[in-house]
Short mmCIF file of C-alpha atoms and ligand atoms in Angstrom, two decimals:
data_model
loop_
_atom_site.label_atom_id
_atom_site.label_comp_id
_atom_site.label_asym_id
_atom_site.label_seq_id
_atom_site.Cartn_x
_atom_site.Cartn_y
_atom_site.Cartn_z
CA MET M 1189 120.45 109.51 39.94
CA LYS M 1190 118.73 111.98 37.51
CA ASN M 1191 116.40 110.45 34.90
CA LYS M 1192 117.28 112.08 31.52
CA LYS M 1193 113.65 113.09 31.07
CA ASP M 1194 113.25 114.81 34.42
CA ILE M 1195 113.69 118.58 34.39
CA TYR M 1196 115.58 120.11 37.23
CA ILE M 1197 115.10 123.81 37.98
CA LEU M 1198 117.34 125.91 40.43
CA GLY M 1199 115.30 128.71 41.94
CA ILE M 1200 116.83 131.76 43.54
CA GLU M 1201 114.71 134.27 45.62
CA SER M 1202 115.96 137.43 47.38
CA SER M 1203 113.28 140.11 46.90
CA CYS M 1204 112.93 141.10 50.53
CA ASP M 1205 114.44 139.66 53.70
CA GLU M 1206 114.63 135.94 52.87
CA THR M 1207 117.65 134.61 50.88
CA SER M 1208 116.50 131.29 49.32
CA VAL M 1209 117.63 128.76 46.85
CA ALA M 1210 115.77 125.64 45.82
CA VAL M 1211 115.90 122.72 43.50
CA ILE M 1212 112.69 121.48 41.93
CA LYS M 1213 112.10 118.39 39.93
CA ASN M 1214 109.36 118.53 37.13
CA GLY M 1215 107.83 121.70 38.54
CA LYS M 1216 106.19 120.08 41.52
CA GLU M 1217 108.70 118.03 43.52
CA VAL M 1218 110.81 119.90 45.97
CA LEU M 1219 114.25 118.41 46.33
CA SER M 1220 115.44 121.22 48.52
CA ASN M 1221 114.26 124.64 49.59
CA VAL M 1222 116.77 126.41 51.73
CA ILE M 1223 115.44 129.71 53.30
CA ASN M 1224 117.70 132.00 55.31
CA THR M 1225 115.42 134.48 56.93
CA GLN M 1226 116.48 137.90 58.45
CA ILE M 1227 113.32 138.30 60.53
CA ASP M 1228 115.33 138.34 63.81
CA ILE M 1229 117.69 141.07 62.52
CA HIS M 1230 114.70 143.40 61.29
CA LYS M 1231 112.57 142.73 64.29
CA LEU M 1232 115.01 145.05 66.08
CA TYR M 1233 113.90 147.85 63.85
CA GLY M 1234 110.22 147.07 63.60
CA GLY M 1235 110.30 146.43 59.85
CA VAL M 1236 112.70 145.63 56.97
CA VAL M 1237 115.62 147.92 56.65
CA PRO M 1238 116.54 147.78 52.86
CA GLU M 1239 120.35 148.38 53.37
CA ILE M 1240 120.73 145.74 56.03
CA ALA M 1241 118.66 143.31 53.98
CA SER M 1242 120.93 143.59 50.90
CA ARG M 1243 124.11 143.27 52.96
CA ASN M 1244 122.82 140.02 54.51
CA HIS M 1245 121.82 138.61 51.13
CA VAL M 1246 125.36 139.21 50.04
CA MET M 1247 126.65 137.37 52.97
CA ASN M 1248 124.26 134.56 52.75
CA ILE M 1249 123.76 133.65 49.16
CA ASP M 1250 126.92 131.42 48.60
CA GLY M 1251 126.20 129.21 51.66
CA VAL M 1252 122.44 129.04 50.83
CA TYR M 1253 123.25 127.99 47.28
CA GLU M 1254 125.75 125.25 48.24
CA GLU M 1255 123.29 123.93 50.95
CA ALA M 1256 120.40 123.80 48.40
CA LEU M 1257 122.57 121.62 45.97
CA LYS M 1258 123.72 119.43 48.90
CA ARG M 1259 120.24 118.79 50.28
CA ALA M 1260 118.89 118.00 46.84
CA ASN M 1261 121.86 115.64 46.33
CA VAL M 1262 122.69 117.06 42.84
CA THR M 1263 125.48 119.08 41.27
CA ILE M 1264 125.12 122.26 39.20
CA GLY M 1265 125.75 119.99 36.14
CA ASP M 1266 122.30 118.24 36.84
CA ILE M 1267 120.39 121.49 36.66
CA ASP M 1268 118.50 122.16 33.38
CA ALA M 1269 117.79 126.01 34.01
CA ILE M 1270 118.07 128.79 36.60
CA ALA M 1271 115.04 130.76 37.64
CA VAL M 1272 115.44 134.05 39.55
CA THR M 1273 113.03 136.62 41.03
CA TYR M 1274 113.79 139.85 39.08
CA GLY M 1275 110.95 141.85 40.54
CA ALA M 1276 108.89 143.07 42.27
CA GLY M 1277 110.74 143.81 45.60
CA LEU M 1278 113.46 145.88 47.28
CA LEU M 1279 115.96 146.84 44.65
CA GLY M 1280 119.10 146.38 46.76
CA SER M 1281 117.91 142.84 47.69
CA LEU M 1282 116.94 141.89 44.16
CA ILE M 1283 120.31 142.86 42.83
CA VAL M 1284 122.07 140.20 44.91
CA GLY M 1285 119.90 137.19 43.70
CA VAL M 1286 119.79 138.48 40.10
CA ASN M 1287 123.59 139.04 39.94
CA PHE M 1288 124.21 135.65 41.52
CA ALA M 1289 121.91 133.92 38.93
CA LYS M 1290 123.46 135.88 36.07
CA ALA M 1291 127.00 134.89 36.86
CA LEU M 1292 125.83 131.26 37.53
CA ALA M 1293 123.95 131.09 34.20
CA TYR M 1294 126.68 132.76 32.32
CA SER M 1295 129.56 130.65 33.65
CA THR M 1296 127.73 127.34 33.37
CA GLY M 1297 125.88 128.14 29.97
CA LYS M 1298 122.60 127.21 31.57
CA PRO M 1299 119.37 129.09 30.51
CA LEU M 1300 118.27 131.82 32.71
CA ILE M 1301 114.63 132.45 33.46
CA LYS M 1302 113.21 135.67 34.84
CA VAL M 1303 110.27 135.13 37.29
CA ASN M 1304 107.86 137.76 38.56
CA HIS M 1305 107.73 137.36 42.43
CA ILE M 1306 103.88 137.19 42.26
CA GLU M 1307 103.96 134.43 39.52
CA GLY M 1308 106.11 132.54 42.09
CA HIS M 1309 103.51 132.88 44.78
CA ILE M 1310 100.88 131.38 42.54
CA ALA M 1311 103.06 128.47 41.46
CA GLY M 1312 103.59 127.75 45.23
CA ASN M 1313 100.09 126.17 44.86
CA TYR M 1314 101.14 123.83 42.09
CA ILE M 1315 103.86 122.36 44.44
CA ALA M 1316 101.25 121.91 47.26
CA HIS M 1317 98.46 120.48 45.15
CA SER M 1318 99.44 118.06 42.46
CA ASP M 1319 95.95 117.92 41.07
CA LEU M 1320 95.71 121.86 40.71
CA GLU M 1321 95.44 123.06 37.22
CA PRO M 1322 94.19 126.33 35.63
CA PRO M 1323 91.57 127.83 35.13
CA PHE M 1324 90.97 129.24 38.43
CA ILE M 1325 90.66 132.72 40.23
CA CYS M 1326 93.70 133.52 42.45
CA LEU M 1327 93.63 135.91 45.29
CA ILE M 1328 97.09 137.34 46.01
CA VAL M 1329 97.60 138.78 49.48
CA SER M 1330 101.09 139.79 50.46
CA GLY M 1331 103.07 142.66 51.96
CA GLY M 1332 103.01 144.39 48.56
CA HIS M 1333 99.91 143.08 46.77
CA THR M 1334 96.14 142.64 47.12
CA ALA M 1335 94.86 141.29 43.86
CA LEU M 1336 92.48 139.08 42.02
CA VAL M 1337 93.84 137.27 38.96
CA GLU M 1338 91.95 135.16 36.41
CA MET M 1339 94.38 132.34 35.62
CA LYS M 1340 93.35 131.06 32.26
CA THR M 1341 96.31 128.79 31.80
CA TYR M 1342 99.75 128.27 33.42
CA MET M 1343 101.08 131.19 31.48
CA GLU M 1344 98.13 133.34 30.71
CA ARG M 1345 96.74 135.57 33.46
CA LYS M 1346 94.40 138.59 33.73
CA LEU M 1347 94.40 141.10 36.49
CA ILE M 1348 90.78 141.82 37.54
CA GLY M 1349 91.09 143.60 40.78
CA THR M 1350 93.86 145.31 42.79
CA THR M 1351 94.16 147.59 45.79
CA THR M 1352 93.50 151.33 45.22
CA ASP M 1353 95.88 152.16 48.13
CA ASP M 1354 97.64 149.99 50.67
CA ALA M 1355 98.24 146.18 50.35
CA ILE M 1356 96.43 143.92 52.99
CA GLY M 1357 99.89 142.64 54.47
CA GLU M 1358 101.04 146.36 54.76
CA ALA M 1359 97.86 147.15 56.89
CA PHE M 1360 98.43 144.05 59.09
CA ASP M 1361 102.11 145.19 59.65
CA LYS M 1362 101.13 148.82 60.41
CA VAL M 1363 98.27 147.82 62.72
CA ALA M 1364 100.79 145.54 64.58
CA ARG M 1365 103.29 148.30 65.05
CA GLU M 1366 100.73 150.71 66.33
CA CYS M 1367 99.59 148.00 68.83
CA GLY M 1368 103.26 147.55 70.00
CA LEU M 1369 103.36 144.02 68.52
CA SER M 1370 106.55 142.69 66.94
CA TYR M 1371 107.54 142.36 63.25
CA PRO M 1372 106.24 140.63 61.09
CA GLY M 1373 102.99 142.10 61.93
CA GLY M 1374 100.62 139.48 60.24
CA PRO M 1375 101.45 136.49 62.62
CA SER M 1376 101.37 138.83 65.67
CA VAL M 1377 98.03 140.31 64.94
CA GLN M 1378 96.56 136.72 64.14
CA LYS M 1379 97.91 135.55 67.49
CA GLN M 1380 96.37 138.54 69.50
CA ALA M 1381 93.06 138.09 67.62
CA GLU M 1382 92.83 134.42 68.91
CA SER M 1383 91.98 135.68 72.35
CA GLY M 1384 89.97 138.69 71.27
CA LYS M 1385 86.44 139.45 69.97
CA ALA M 1386 85.52 141.29 66.90
CA VAL M 1387 83.46 143.67 68.64
CA ILE M 1388 84.88 147.22 67.38
CA LYS M 1389 83.37 148.39 64.20
CA PHE M 1390 86.15 150.46 62.43
CA THR M 1391 84.73 150.93 58.98
CA ASN M 1392 82.86 149.04 56.42
CA MET M 1393 85.03 149.17 53.42
CA LEU M 1394 82.69 147.22 51.16
CA LYS M 1395 80.01 149.88 51.33
CA GLU M 1396 81.29 152.10 48.47
CA LYS M 1397 83.06 149.68 46.29
CA ILE M 1398 80.96 146.46 46.23
CA THR M 1399 80.53 146.57 42.41
CA ASP M 1400 84.15 146.04 41.29
CA TYR M 1401 86.90 143.74 42.35
CA ASN M 1402 89.17 146.34 43.67
CA PHE M 1403 90.20 146.66 47.23
CA SER M 1404 91.07 149.52 49.81
CA TYR M 1405 92.98 149.13 53.02
CA SER M 1406 94.03 152.65 53.95
CA GLY M 1407 90.61 153.63 55.43
CA LEU M 1408 90.67 150.59 57.79
CA LYS M 1409 94.22 151.18 58.71
CA THR M 1410 93.58 154.77 59.57
CA ALA M 1411 90.57 154.07 61.51
CA VAL M 1412 92.48 151.55 63.79
CA ILE M 1413 95.33 154.12 64.20
CA ASN M 1414 92.81 156.96 65.06
CA TYR M 1415 91.00 154.61 67.50
CA LEU M 1416 94.29 153.89 69.36
CA HIS M 1417 95.42 157.49 69.39
CA ASN M 1418 91.94 158.51 70.79
CA LYS M 1419 92.06 155.97 73.53
CA ARG M 1420 95.65 156.82 74.41
CA GLN M 1421 94.80 160.53 74.61
CA LYS M 1422 92.06 159.87 77.00
CA ASN M 1423 94.11 157.54 78.94
CA GLU M 1424 91.54 154.78 78.40
CA GLU M 1425 92.44 151.09 78.52
CA ILE M 1426 92.83 149.45 75.19
CA ASN M 1427 91.89 145.74 74.59
CA ILE M 1428 94.62 144.78 72.07
CA PRO M 1429 93.14 141.41 71.28
CA ASP M 1430 89.85 142.86 70.53
CA VAL M 1431 91.42 145.58 68.42
CA CYS M 1432 93.26 142.79 66.41
CA ALA M 1433 90.31 140.54 66.09
CA SER M 1434 88.13 143.46 65.01
CA PHE M 1435 90.69 144.57 62.37
CA GLN M 1436 91.50 141.22 61.11
CA ASP M 1437 87.74 140.18 60.76
CA GLU M 1438 87.24 143.37 58.66
CA ALA M 1439 90.47 142.88 56.52
CA VAL M 1440 89.51 139.40 55.76
CA MET M 1441 85.93 140.06 55.09
CA GLN M 1442 86.81 142.31 52.30
CA VAL M 1443 89.06 139.77 50.39
CA VAL M 1444 86.66 136.92 50.93
CA THR M 1445 83.50 138.89 49.78
CA LYS M 1446 85.40 140.16 46.57
CA SER M 1447 86.70 136.62 45.93
CA MET M 1448 83.41 134.97 46.12
CA GLN M 1449 81.88 137.77 44.07
CA ALA M 1450 84.42 137.08 41.37
CA VAL M 1451 84.10 133.24 41.21
CA ARG M 1452 80.32 133.51 41.13
CA GLN M 1453 80.09 136.25 38.52
CA LEU M 1454 82.82 134.85 36.17
CA GLY M 1455 81.78 131.22 36.61
CA PHE M 1456 84.90 129.77 38.28
CA LYS M 1457 84.94 126.56 40.50
CA LYS M 1458 88.23 127.14 42.25
CA ILE M 1459 89.73 129.98 44.29
CA VAL M 1460 93.47 129.78 45.08
CA LEU M 1461 95.10 131.93 47.82
CA ALA M 1462 98.81 132.93 47.41
CA GLY M 1463 101.21 135.22 49.22
CA GLY M 1464 102.32 135.76 52.89
CA VAL M 1465 98.79 136.70 54.09
CA SER M 1466 97.37 133.47 52.89
CA ALA M 1467 99.00 131.90 55.95
CA ASN M 1468 96.27 133.71 58.01
CA LEU M 1469 94.08 131.04 59.64
CA HIS M 1470 90.98 133.33 59.82
CA LEU M 1471 91.28 134.10 56.11
CA ARG M 1472 91.52 130.32 55.37
CA LYS M 1473 88.57 129.47 57.57
CA ARG M 1474 86.22 132.19 56.36
CA MET M 1475 87.12 131.51 52.64
CA GLU M 1476 86.28 127.91 53.15
CA GLU M 1477 83.05 128.63 54.83
CA GLU M 1478 81.91 131.03 52.08
CA ALA M 1479 83.23 128.86 49.28
CA GLN M 1480 81.43 125.78 50.54
CA LYS M 1481 78.11 127.61 50.36
CA ILE M 1482 78.44 128.00 46.57
CA GLY M 1483 80.21 124.75 45.85
CA VAL M 1484 83.72 126.35 45.14
CA SER M 1485 86.95 124.57 46.17
CA VAL M 1486 89.68 126.54 48.09
CA TYR M 1487 93.42 125.94 47.57
CA TYR M 1488 96.21 127.44 49.60
CA PRO M 1489 99.83 126.37 50.14
CA PRO M 1490 101.31 125.04 53.55
CA ILE M 1491 102.50 127.79 55.77
CA SER M 1492 106.11 127.10 54.61
CA LEU M 1493 105.21 127.92 51.02
CA CYS M 1494 103.10 130.98 51.78
CA THR M 1495 105.96 133.43 52.74
CA ASP M 1496 108.88 134.04 50.41
CA ASN M 1497 110.92 130.93 49.19
CA ALA M 1498 112.75 129.83 46.17
CA ALA M 1499 110.86 126.57 45.47
CA MET M 1500 107.85 128.58 44.29
CA ILE M 1501 110.20 130.66 41.93
CA ALA M 1502 111.60 127.38 40.66
CA SER M 1503 108.33 126.01 40.05
CA ALA M 1504 107.12 129.17 38.07
CA GLY M 1505 110.51 129.03 36.30
CA TYR M 1506 109.59 125.33 35.27
CA TYR M 1507 106.30 126.43 33.61
CA ASN M 1508 108.11 129.12 31.69
CA TYR M 1509 110.91 126.78 30.64
CA ILE M 1510 108.80 124.11 29.21
CA GLU M 1511 106.91 126.77 27.11
CA ASN M 1512 110.10 128.38 26.15
CA LYS M 1513 109.11 131.62 27.79
CA SER M 1514 110.91 134.40 29.85
CA ILE M 1515 114.37 132.85 28.89
CA VAL M 1516 116.80 135.91 28.93
CA ASP M 1517 120.32 136.70 28.11
CA PRO M 1518 122.28 136.72 31.44
CA ARG M 1519 124.23 139.66 30.36
CA VAL M 1520 121.19 141.95 30.25
CA LEU M 1521 118.70 140.99 32.90
CA VAL M 1522 118.03 144.07 35.18
CA PRO M 1523 116.15 143.73 38.47
CA THR M 1524 113.03 145.86 38.75
CA SER M 1525 111.41 147.03 42.03
CA ASN M 1526 108.00 147.59 40.46
CA ILE M 1527 106.51 145.37 37.81
CA ALA M 1528 102.93 144.65 36.89
CA LEU M 1529 101.48 141.32 37.30
O1 KG4 O 2878 104.66 137.17 50.57
P1 KG4 O 2878 105.41 137.80 51.60
O2 KG4 O 2878 106.32 136.87 52.50
O3 KG4 O 2878 106.19 138.93 51.11
C1 KG4 O 2878 105.86 139.77 50.07
O4 KG4 O 2878 105.92 139.34 48.97
O5 KG4 O 2878 105.32 140.89 50.49
O6 KG4 O 2878 104.26 138.42 52.61
C2 KG4 O 2878 104.60 139.12 53.79
C3 KG4 O 2878 103.35 139.58 54.38
C4 KG4 O 2878 103.70 140.52 55.65
O7 KG4 O 2878 102.86 141.69 55.56
C5 KG4 O 2878 103.19 139.61 56.83
O8 KG4 O 2878 102.86 140.44 57.89
C6 KG4 O 2878 102.04 138.86 56.16
O9 KG4 O 2878 102.60 138.49 55.02
N1 KG4 O 2878 101.75 137.68 56.84
C7 KG4 O 2878 100.62 137.42 57.58
C8 KG4 O 2878 100.63 136.13 58.17
N2 KG4 O 2878 101.85 135.70 57.94
C9 KG4 O 2878 102.53 136.56 57.15
N3 KG4 O 2878 99.41 138.26 57.54
C10 KG4 O 2878 98.39 137.80 58.23
N4 KG4 O 2878 98.39 136.66 59.03
C11 KG4 O 2878 99.51 135.83 58.90
N5 KG4 O 2878 99.52 134.60 59.65
ZN1 ZN O 2879 106.19 137.46 48.63
#
């Protein structure tokens, strides 16, 4: 039975290859979080095929929505507002979730809240850690982003560093493909790295850019690709676990060093990880080791809330809803493939 004071948000996420609908109570309690992932379909092609992703969202969304209400044991009448990812992401994928949310909001008269996908990844941490409150520094590491954000309040954020080229997740995926590993690349590289040693020195990305909070991954990615091509040309044996361990070590070192630099220089006591790459165990371990040395606490979501899901979107929607922010007319909301943080 819903208490009158409780706020229930229905979240909808379809920005890439996961169709997800969730119901969240008071911003932090997950009543349901149904995720239909298309990983097995896209694995056949070595990466997400946008056209196939959007077709599958269309086929899945009704069922995922019904299941989310059922598991939460609520009806649409119990929901206070509908939150949907409107960007960033694949346009054809976003259109499906956004149109579903618009029709639902319009037909039920419920408020519609537009959520930035990255805002959602950050909010995944509020679900996981009931004691977590801003201010903190957030490191966002996903397939599309590598960024450091200063979270002043739940709503106020300031971008302090971003990638000058590729995102870290993109580099993991590309290296995995070049090593002949399966999609999604991040978990495959991590698995190989477990039995390898970080003995190959590809590049030292920190050398040039140590003074700011920006990142660069194309140099490292290219160095790994060149290494593999050279070895193959010479018909030399390649130790894939060592390649993966060496790449992972360098990739993680960059985000850990810059994060520590930011919390120290800006005087923060908490570092929060968000986005798909925050599932990486080496990243979590290295960040914890370095943070402990300077008395900083590290937060990250459980693996299930690191990759794309609607619970995090509903949570971000909640913080907007209670502040009366980002509420939009369902007739005019347009999905956007590229939006700033
Ligand atoms: O946040 P996400 O699900 O989608 C985007 O918003 O981009 O992140 C997906 C990215 C992919 O690049 C995937 O390879 C990476 O997260 N990833 C990982 C791990 N799990 C997922 N990267 C490294 N280690 C992992 N364990
Ligand atoms: Zn994501």
